[in-house]
Short mmCIF file of C-alpha atoms in Angstrom, two decimals:
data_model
loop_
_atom_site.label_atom_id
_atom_site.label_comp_id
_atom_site.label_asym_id
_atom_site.label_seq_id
_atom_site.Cartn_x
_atom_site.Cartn_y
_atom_site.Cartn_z
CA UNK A 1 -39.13 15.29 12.22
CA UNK A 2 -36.72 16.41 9.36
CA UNK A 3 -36.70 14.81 5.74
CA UNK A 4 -34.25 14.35 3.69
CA UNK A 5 -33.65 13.81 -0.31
CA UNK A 6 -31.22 11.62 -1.50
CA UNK A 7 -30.84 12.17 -5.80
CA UNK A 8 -30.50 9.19 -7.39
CA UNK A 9 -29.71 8.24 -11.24
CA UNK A 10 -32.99 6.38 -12.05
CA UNK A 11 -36.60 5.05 -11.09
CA UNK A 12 -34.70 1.47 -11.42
CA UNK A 13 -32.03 2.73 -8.61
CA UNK A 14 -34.96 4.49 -6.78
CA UNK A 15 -37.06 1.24 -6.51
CA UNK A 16 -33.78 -0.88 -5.90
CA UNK A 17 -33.00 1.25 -2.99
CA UNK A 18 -36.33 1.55 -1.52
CA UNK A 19 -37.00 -2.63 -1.74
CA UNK A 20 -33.12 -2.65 -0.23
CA UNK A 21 -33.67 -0.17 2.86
CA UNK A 22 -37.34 -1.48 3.48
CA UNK A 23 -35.82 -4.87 4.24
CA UNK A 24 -33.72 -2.82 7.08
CA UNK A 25 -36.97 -0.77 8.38
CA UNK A 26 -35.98 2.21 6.52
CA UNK A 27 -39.45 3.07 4.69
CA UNK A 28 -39.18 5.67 1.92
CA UNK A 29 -41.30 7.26 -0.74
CA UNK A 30 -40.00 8.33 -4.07
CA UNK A 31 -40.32 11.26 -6.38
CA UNK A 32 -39.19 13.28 -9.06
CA UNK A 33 -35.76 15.27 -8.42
CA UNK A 34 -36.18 18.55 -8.04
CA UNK A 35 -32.60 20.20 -8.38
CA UNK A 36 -29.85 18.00 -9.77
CA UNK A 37 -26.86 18.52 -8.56
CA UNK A 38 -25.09 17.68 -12.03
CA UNK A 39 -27.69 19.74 -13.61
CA UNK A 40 -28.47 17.10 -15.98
CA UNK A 41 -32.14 17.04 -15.41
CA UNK A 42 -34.68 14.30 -14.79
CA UNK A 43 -34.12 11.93 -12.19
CA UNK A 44 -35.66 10.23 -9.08
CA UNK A 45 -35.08 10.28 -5.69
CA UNK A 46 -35.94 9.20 -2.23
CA UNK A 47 -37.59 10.95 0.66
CA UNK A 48 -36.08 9.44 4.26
CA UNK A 49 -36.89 10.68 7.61
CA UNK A 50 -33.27 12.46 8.39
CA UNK A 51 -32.59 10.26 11.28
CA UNK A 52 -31.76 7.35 8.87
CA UNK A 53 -29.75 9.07 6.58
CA UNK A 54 -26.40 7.90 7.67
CA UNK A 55 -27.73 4.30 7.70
CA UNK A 56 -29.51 4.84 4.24
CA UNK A 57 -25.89 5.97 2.81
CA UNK A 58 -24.20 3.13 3.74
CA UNK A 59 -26.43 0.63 2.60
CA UNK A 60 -26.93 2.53 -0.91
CA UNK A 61 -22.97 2.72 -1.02
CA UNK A 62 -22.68 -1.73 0.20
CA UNK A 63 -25.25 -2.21 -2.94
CA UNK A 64 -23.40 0.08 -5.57
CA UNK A 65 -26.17 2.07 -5.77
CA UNK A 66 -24.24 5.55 -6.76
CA UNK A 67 -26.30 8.94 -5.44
CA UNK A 68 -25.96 11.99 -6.96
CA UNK A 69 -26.15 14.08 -4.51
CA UNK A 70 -28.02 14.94 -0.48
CA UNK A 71 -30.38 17.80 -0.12
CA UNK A 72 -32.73 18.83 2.22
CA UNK A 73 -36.33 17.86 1.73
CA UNK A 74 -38.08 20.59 0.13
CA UNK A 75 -35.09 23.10 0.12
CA UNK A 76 -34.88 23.23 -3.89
CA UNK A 77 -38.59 23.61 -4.54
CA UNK A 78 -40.13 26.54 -6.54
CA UNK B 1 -57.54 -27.49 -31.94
CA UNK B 2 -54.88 -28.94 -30.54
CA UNK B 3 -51.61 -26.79 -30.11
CA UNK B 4 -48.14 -28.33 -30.77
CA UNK B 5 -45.96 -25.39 -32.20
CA UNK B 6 -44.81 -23.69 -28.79
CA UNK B 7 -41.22 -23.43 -29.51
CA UNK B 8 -42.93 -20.62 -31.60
CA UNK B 9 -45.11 -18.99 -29.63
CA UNK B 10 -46.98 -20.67 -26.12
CA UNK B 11 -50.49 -21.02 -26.01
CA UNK B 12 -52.39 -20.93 -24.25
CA UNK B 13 -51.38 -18.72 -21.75
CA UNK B 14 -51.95 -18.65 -17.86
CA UNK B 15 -55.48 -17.45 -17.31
CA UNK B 16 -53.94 -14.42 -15.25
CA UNK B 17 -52.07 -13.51 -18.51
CA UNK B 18 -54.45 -12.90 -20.36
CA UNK B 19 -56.50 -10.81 -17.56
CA UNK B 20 -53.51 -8.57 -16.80
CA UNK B 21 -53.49 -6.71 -20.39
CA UNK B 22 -56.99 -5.70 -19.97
CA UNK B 23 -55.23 -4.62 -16.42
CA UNK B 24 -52.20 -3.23 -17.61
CA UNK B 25 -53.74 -0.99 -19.73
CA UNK B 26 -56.84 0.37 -17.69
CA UNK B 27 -55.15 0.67 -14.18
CA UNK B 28 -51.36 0.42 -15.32
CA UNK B 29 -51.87 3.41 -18.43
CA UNK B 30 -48.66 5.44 -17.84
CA UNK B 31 -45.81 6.08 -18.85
CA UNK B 32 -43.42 4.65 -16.24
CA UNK B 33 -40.16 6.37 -15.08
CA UNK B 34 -41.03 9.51 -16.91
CA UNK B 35 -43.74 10.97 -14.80
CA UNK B 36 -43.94 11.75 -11.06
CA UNK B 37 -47.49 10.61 -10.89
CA UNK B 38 -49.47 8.47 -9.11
CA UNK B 39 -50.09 6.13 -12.03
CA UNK B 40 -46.93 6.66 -13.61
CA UNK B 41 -45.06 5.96 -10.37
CA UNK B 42 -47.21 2.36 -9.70
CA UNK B 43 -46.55 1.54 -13.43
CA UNK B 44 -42.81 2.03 -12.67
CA UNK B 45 -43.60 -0.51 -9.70
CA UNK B 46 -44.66 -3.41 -11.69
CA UNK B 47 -42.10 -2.67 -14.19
CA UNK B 48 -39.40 -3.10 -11.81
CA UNK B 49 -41.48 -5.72 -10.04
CA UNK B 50 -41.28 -7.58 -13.32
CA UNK B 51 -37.58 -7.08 -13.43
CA UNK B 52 -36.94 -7.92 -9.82
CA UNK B 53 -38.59 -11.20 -10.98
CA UNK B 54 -36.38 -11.84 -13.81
CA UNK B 55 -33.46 -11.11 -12.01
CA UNK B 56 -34.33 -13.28 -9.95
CA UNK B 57 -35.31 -15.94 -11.92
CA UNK B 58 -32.04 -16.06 -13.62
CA UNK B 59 -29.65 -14.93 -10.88
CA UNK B 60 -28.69 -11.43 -12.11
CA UNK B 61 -28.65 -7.80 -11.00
CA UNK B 62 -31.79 -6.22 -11.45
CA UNK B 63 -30.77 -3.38 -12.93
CA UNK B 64 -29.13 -5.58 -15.76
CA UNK B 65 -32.46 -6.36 -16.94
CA UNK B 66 -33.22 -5.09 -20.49
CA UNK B 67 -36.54 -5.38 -21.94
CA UNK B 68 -36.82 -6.06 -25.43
CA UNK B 69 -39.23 -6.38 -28.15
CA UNK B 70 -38.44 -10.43 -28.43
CA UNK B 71 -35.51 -12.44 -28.55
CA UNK B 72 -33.81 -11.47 -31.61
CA UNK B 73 -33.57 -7.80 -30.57
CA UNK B 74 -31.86 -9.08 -27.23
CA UNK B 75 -29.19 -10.65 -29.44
CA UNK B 76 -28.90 -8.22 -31.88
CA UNK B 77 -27.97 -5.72 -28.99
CA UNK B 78 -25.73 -7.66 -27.62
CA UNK B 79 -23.55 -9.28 -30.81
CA UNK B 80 -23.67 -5.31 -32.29
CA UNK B 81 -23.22 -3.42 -29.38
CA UNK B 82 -20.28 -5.81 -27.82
CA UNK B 83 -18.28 -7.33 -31.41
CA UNK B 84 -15.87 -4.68 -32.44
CA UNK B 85 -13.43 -4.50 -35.68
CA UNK B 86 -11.24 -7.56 -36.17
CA UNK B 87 -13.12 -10.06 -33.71
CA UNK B 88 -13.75 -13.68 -34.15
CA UNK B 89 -16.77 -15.17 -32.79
CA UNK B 90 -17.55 -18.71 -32.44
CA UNK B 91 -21.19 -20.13 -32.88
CA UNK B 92 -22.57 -23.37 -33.25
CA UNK B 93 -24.28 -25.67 -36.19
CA UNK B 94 -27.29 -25.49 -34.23
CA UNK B 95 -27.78 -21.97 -34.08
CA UNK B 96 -31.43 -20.60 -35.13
CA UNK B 97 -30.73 -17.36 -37.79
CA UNK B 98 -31.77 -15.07 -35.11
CA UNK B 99 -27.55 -15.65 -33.57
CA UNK B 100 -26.31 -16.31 -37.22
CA UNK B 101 -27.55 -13.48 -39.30
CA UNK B 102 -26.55 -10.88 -36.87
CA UNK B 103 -22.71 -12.81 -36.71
CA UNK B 104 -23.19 -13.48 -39.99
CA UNK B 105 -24.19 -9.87 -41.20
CA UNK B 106 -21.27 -8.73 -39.43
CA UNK B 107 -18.79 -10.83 -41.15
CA UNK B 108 -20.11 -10.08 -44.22
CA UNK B 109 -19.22 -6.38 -44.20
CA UNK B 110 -15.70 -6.92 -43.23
CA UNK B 111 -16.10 -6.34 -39.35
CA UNK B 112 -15.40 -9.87 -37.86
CA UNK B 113 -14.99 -13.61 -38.80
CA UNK B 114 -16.44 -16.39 -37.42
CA UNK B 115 -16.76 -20.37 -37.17
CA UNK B 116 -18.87 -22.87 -36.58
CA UNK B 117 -18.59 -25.32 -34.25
CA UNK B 118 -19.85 -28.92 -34.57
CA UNK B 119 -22.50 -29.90 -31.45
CA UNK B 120 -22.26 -33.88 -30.58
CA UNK B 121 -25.79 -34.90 -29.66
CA UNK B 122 -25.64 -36.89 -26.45
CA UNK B 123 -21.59 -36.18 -26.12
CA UNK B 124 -20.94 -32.93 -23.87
CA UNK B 125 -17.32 -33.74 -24.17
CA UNK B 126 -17.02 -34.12 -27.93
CA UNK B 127 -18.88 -30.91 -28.42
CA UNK B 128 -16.83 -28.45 -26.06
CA UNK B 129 -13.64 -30.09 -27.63
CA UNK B 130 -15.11 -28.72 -30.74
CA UNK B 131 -15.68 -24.83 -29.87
CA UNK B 132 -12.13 -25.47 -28.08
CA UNK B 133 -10.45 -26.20 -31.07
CA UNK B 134 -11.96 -22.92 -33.07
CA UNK B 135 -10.61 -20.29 -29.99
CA UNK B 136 -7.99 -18.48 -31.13
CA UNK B 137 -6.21 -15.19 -30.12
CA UNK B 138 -9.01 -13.02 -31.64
CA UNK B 139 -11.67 -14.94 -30.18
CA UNK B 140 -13.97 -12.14 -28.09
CA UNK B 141 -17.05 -14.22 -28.06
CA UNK B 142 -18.80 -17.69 -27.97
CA UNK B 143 -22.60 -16.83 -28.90
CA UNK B 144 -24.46 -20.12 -28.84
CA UNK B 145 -28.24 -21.10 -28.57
CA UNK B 146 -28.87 -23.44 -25.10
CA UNK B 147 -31.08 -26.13 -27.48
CA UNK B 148 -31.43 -26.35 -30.69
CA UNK B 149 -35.25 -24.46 -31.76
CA UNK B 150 -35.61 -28.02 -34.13
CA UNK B 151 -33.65 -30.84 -32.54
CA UNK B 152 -34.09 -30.48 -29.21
CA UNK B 153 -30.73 -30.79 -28.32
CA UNK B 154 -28.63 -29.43 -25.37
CA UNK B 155 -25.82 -27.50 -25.52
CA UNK B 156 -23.29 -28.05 -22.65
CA UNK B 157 -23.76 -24.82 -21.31
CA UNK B 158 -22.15 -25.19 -17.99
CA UNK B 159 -18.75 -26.31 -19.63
CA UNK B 160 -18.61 -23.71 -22.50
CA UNK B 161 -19.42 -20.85 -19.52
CA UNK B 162 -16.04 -22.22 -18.04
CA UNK B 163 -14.18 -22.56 -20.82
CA UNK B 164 -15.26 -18.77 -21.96
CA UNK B 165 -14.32 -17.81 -18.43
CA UNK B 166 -10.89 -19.17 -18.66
CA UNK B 167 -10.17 -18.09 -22.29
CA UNK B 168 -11.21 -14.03 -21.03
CA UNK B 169 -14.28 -14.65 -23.84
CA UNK B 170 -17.60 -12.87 -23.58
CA UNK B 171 -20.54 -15.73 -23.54
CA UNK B 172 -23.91 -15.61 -25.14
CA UNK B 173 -26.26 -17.58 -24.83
CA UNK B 174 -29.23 -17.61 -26.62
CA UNK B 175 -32.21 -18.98 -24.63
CA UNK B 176 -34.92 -18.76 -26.67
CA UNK B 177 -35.67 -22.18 -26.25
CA UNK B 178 -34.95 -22.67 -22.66
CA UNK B 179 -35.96 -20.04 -20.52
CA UNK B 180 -38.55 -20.89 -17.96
CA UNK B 181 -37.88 -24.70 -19.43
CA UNK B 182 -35.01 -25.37 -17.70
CA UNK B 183 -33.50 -23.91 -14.79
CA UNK B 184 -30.61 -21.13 -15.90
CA UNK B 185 -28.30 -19.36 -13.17
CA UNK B 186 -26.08 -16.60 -15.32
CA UNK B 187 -23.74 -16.46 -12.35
CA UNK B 188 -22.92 -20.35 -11.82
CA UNK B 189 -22.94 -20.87 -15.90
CA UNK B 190 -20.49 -17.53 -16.48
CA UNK B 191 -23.21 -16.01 -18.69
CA UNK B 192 -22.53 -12.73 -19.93
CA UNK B 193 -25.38 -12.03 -21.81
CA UNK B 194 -28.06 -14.39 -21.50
CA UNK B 195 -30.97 -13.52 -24.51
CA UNK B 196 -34.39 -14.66 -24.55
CA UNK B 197 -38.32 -14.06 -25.21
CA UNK B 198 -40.80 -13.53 -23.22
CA UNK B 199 -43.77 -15.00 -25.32
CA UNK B 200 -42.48 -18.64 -25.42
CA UNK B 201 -41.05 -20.71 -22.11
CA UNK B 202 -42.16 -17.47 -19.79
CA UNK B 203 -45.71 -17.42 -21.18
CA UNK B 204 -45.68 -13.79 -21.52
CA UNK B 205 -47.66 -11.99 -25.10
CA UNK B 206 -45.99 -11.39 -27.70
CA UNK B 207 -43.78 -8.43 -28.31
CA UNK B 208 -41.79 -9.42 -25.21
CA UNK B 209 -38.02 -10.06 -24.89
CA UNK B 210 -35.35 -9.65 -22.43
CA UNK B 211 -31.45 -9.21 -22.27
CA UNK B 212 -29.58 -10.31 -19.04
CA UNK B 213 -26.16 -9.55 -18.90
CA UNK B 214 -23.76 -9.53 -15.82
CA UNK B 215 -21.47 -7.11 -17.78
CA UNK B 216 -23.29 -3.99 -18.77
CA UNK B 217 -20.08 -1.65 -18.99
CA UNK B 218 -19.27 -4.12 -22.34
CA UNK B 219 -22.18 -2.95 -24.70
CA UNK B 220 -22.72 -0.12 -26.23
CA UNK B 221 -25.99 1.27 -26.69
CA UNK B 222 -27.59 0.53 -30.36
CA UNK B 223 -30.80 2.69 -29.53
CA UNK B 224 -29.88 5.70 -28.22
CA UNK B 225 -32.96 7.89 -27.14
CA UNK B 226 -35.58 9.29 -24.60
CA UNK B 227 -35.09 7.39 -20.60
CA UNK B 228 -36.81 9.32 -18.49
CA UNK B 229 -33.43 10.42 -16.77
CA UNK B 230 -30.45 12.72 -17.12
CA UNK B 231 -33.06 14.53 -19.51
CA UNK B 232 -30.70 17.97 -19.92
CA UNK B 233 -27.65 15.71 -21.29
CA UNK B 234 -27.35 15.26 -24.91
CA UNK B 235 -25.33 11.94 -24.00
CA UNK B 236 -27.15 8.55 -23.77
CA UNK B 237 -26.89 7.63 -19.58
CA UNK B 238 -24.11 4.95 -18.70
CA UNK B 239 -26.51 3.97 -15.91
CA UNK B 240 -28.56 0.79 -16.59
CA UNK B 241 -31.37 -0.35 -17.46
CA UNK B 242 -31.57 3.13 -19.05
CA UNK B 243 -27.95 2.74 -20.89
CA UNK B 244 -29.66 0.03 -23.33
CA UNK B 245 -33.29 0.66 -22.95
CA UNK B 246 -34.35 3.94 -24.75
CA UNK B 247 -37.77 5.00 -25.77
CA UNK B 248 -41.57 3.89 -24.24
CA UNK B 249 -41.71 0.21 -22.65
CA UNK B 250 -44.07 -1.70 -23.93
CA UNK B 251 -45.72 -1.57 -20.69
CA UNK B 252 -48.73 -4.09 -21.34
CA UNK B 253 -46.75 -6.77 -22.41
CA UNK B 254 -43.91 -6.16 -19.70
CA UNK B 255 -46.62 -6.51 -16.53
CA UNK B 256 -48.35 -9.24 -18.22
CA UNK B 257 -45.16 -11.13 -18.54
CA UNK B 258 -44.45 -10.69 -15.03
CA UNK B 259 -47.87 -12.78 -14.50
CA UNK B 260 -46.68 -15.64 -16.73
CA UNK B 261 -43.21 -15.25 -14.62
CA UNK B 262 -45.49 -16.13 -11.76
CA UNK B 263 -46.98 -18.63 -13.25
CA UNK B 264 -43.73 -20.23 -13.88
CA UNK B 265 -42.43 -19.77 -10.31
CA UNK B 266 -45.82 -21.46 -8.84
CA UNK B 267 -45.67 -24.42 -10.69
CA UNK B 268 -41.61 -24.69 -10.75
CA UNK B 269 -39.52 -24.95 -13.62
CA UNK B 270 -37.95 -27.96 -12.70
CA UNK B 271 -41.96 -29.77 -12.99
CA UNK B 272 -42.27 -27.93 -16.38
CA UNK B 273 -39.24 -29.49 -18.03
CA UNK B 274 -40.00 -32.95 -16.32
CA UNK B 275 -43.34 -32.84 -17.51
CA UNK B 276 -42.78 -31.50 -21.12
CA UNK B 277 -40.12 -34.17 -21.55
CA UNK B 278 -42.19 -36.93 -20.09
CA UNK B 279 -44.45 -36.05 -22.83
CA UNK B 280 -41.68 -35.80 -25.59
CA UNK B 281 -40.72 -38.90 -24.61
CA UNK B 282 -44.31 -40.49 -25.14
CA UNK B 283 -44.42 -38.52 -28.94
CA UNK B 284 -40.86 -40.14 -29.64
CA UNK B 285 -41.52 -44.00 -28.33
CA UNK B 286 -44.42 -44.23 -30.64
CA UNK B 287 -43.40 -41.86 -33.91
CA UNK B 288 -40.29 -44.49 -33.97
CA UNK B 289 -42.98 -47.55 -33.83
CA UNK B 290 -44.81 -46.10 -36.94
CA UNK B 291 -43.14 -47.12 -40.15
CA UNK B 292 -42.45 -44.11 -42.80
CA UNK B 293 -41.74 -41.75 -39.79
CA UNK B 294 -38.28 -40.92 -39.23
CA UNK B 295 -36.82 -39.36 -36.59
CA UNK B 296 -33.51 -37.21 -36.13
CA UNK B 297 -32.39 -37.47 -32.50
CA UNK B 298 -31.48 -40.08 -30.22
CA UNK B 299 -34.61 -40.30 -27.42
CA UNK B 300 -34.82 -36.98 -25.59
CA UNK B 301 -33.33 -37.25 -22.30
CA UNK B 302 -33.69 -34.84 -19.27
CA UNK B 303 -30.32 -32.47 -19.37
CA UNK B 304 -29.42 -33.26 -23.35
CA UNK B 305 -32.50 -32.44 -24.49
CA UNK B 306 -35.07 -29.73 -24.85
CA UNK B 307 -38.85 -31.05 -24.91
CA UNK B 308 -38.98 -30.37 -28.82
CA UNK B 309 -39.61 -33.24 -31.76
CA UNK B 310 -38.67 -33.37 -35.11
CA UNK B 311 -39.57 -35.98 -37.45
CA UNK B 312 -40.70 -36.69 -41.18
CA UNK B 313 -42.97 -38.75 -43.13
CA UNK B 314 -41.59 -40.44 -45.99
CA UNK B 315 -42.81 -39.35 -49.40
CA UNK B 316 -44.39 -36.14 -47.66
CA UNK B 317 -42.75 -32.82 -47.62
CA UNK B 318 -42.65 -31.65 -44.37
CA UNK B 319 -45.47 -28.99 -45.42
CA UNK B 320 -47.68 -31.55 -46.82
CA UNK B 321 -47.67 -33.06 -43.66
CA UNK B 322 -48.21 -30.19 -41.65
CA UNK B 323 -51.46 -29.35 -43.95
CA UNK B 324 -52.74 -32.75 -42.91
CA UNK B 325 -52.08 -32.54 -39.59
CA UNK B 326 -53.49 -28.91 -39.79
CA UNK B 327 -56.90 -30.21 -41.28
CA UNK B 328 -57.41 -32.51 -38.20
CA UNK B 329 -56.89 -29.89 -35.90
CA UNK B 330 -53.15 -30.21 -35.14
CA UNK B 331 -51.19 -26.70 -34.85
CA UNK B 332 -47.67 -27.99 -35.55
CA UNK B 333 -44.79 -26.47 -38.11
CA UNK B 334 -42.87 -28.17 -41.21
CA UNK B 335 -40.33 -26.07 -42.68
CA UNK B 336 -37.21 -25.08 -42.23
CA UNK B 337 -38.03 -23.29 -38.84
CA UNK B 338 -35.42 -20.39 -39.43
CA UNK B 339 -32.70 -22.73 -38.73
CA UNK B 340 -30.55 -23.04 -41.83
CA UNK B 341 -27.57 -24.55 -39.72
CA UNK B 342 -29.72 -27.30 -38.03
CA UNK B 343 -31.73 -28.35 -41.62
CA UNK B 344 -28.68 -28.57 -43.72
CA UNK B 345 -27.03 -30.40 -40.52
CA UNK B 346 -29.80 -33.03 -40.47
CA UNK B 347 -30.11 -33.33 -44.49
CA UNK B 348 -33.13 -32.03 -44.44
CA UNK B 349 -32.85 -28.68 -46.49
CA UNK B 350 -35.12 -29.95 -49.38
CA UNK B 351 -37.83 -31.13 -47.53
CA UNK B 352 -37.71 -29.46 -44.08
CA UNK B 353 -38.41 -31.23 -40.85
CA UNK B 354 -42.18 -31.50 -38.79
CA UNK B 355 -41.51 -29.80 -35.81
CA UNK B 356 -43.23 -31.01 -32.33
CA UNK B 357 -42.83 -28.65 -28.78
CA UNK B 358 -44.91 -28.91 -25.97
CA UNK B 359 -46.17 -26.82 -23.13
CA UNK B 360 -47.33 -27.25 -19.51
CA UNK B 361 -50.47 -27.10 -21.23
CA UNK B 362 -50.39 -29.90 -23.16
CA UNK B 363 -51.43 -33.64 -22.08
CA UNK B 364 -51.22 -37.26 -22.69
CA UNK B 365 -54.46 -37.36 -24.25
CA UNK B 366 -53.37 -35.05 -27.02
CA UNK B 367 -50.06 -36.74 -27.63
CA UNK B 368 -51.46 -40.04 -28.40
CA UNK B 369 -54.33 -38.06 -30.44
CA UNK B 370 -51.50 -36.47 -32.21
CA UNK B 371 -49.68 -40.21 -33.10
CA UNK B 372 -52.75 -41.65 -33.83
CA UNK B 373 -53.09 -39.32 -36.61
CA UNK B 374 -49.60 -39.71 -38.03
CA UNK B 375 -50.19 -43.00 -38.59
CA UNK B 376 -53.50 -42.29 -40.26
CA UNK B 377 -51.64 -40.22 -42.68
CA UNK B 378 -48.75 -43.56 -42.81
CA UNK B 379 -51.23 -45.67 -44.37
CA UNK B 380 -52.73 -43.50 -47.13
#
């Protein structure tokens, strides 16, 4: 079963989103960001089974909850 | 010792207060939203589990949480960081220093003016007629404490949230005296920033404070620092909390505050107020009954009143008195309570006023230990 990262802008909007989707049945685990799309550095994001991840956008996106970017779990580590 | 001076600080505290520092700093040691950790990730958890709490307490966004050091920082950040050149601000005669110096500071080096409106005890009307009357086209703000820190009294709240709303004027409100007192909902009043600390009404420790506002995108940043995110950009983030919360938390103080939160929200904040002004009440029947004792308000009434007493004893300075009270065991304050508005309002700038506010924690039994001794101090 495929995972997915979704970047996010903070540990606030991490733990928002996770409380949000758990409420749904969409359990996720957060973590550091690995490769920032913006390049900016630091962030957090969210680890979802892949299945979900249409779902898990369009709640984030109903709650204002802005993601950076979408990568593929693991794809951007060293 | 009996403790009467909570408007200043609570205490005691809720047993699980005081167990969750020892808590918060053996199992909670991290540095939350900085780390990827284990411990740095469950700190982050009751950090935001603390906000999610205030947010919800208050009926806000839980990002839109700030934590502050107390409640003067949460209004400093939000008169600075909002007020720009050539803006007139309108604050009461009640205010405590901690909304007038800042307004006042600013108006002192040329930035912004402001005026002072008149609060009617016991006349909601009369009072929002008076902040009315000081709005005009410059007018970017009403910044006003919810109760007066000496008097007790109630601001109309409600009404001036409306009348902000249809004048287009930001709305402060400082709640130092109120929060976890009285019920607040920022969203029903039209509170745009709603200030308050977290070691008085939320019987969090000391060193606690918290800014609310339902319009983030207004202030600007007066700490600009370290977040934990966006850590290549030499720009402060726009996101919030992190927008107006730079630097370490003070985690300790944050998680045990979320325990006096809970406190709060088990025994219901609608109790606490009827309680604390059942006992207010009590003080005030039998301080008027004691000849040499006067008194300032008109009897504290549930929704124009906060649970607080002020009163002197005639031929005492209010210091003298407190020393007395002090040497029987009383913990109350004379002074002038940082409140230069509300003394020289009252008359009372010479002598200062004893000041009386109560806590879930207090009882009956105290109270009428507490008049028994001001009229001890009546007959010498």
């Amino acid at each position: 079963m495929g995972k997915t990262t979704i970047n996010l802008t903070s540990i606030t909007y991490a733990m928002k989103a996770q409380r949000l989707l758990e409420q749904v049945g969409i359990f996720t685990t957060i973590g550091r960001t690995r490769k920032n799309k913006e390049g900016l550095g630091c962030g957090y994001s969210l680890f979802i089974k892949s299945s979900d991840l249409n779902r898990t956008l369009d709640i984030l996106s109903n709650y204002n909850i802005r993601v950076v970017s979408v990568e593929p779990f693991g794809g951007s580590r060293l | 010792m009996i403790y009467l001076d909570n408007a200043a600080t609570t205490f005691p505290k809720p047993k699980a207060v005081y167990a969750s520092i020892k808590d918060a700093l053996v199992n909670y040691g991290a540095n939350p939203g900085r780390s990827g950790h284990k411990m740095s990730t469950k700190t982050a958890q009751k950090i935001f589990e603390t906000r999610e709490k205030i947010s919800q307490m208050f009926g806000a966004q839980v990002e839109n949480v700030i934590f502050t050091n107390n409640c003067t920082s949460a209004i400093n950040m939000a008169v600075k960081g909002v007020l720009k050149n050539g803006d007139h601000v309108i604050i009461s005669d009640l205010e405590h220093n901690s909304v007038l110096r800042p307004i006042h500071y600013l108006s002192e080096i040329g930035m912004i003016t402001y005026s002072i409106a008149s609060v009617v005890e016991g006349d909601f009307d009369a009072t929002l007629n008076n902040f009315k009357k000081l709005i005009n086209d410059k007018t970017k703000m009403i910044a006003c404490t919810h109760g007066s820190n000496l008097t007790g009294v109630l601001l109309p709240i409600e009404k001036l949230g409306i009348l902000c709303k249809q004048n287009n004027i930001y709305f402060l409100v400082d709640a130092a005296q109120s929060a976890g007192i009285i019920p607040i909902n920022m969203a029903k009043y039209n509170i745009d920033y709603l200030c308050m600390p977290g070691h008085k009404g939320l019987y969090g420790p000391p060193g606690t404070g918290v800014l609310i506002t339902q319009k983030p995108e207004s202030i600007s940043p007066s700490f600009h620092g370290g977040t934990g995110n966006l850590s290549l950009s030499f720009s402060q983030p726009t996101t919030m909390p992190e927008k107006l919360e730079s630097g370490t938390l003070n985690t300790t103080g944050i998680i045990s505050l979320y325990y006096g939160l809970d406190y709060i929200n088990k025994t219901n904040v609608n109790k606490i107020y009827e309680y604390e002004m059942m006992l207010a009440s009590m003080l005030y029947d039998t301080l008027k009954n004691i000849d040499k004792v006067k008194l300032y308000t008109l009897p504290p009434k549930i929704g124009s009143h906060l649970p607080v007493i002020c009163f002197n004893v005639e031929g005492y300075h209010s210091e003298d008195v407190t020393e007395f009270l002090d040497s029987k065991g009383f913990c109350v304050r004379g002074g002038f309570h940082c409140a230069a508005l509300t003394h020289k309002k009252l008359g009372t700038t010479e002598i200062g006023a004893v000041r009386v506010s109560f806590s879930s924690f207090n009882n009956v039994t105290e109270i009428k230990r507490f008049t028994q001794t001001v009229h001890l101090l009546t007959k010498n």
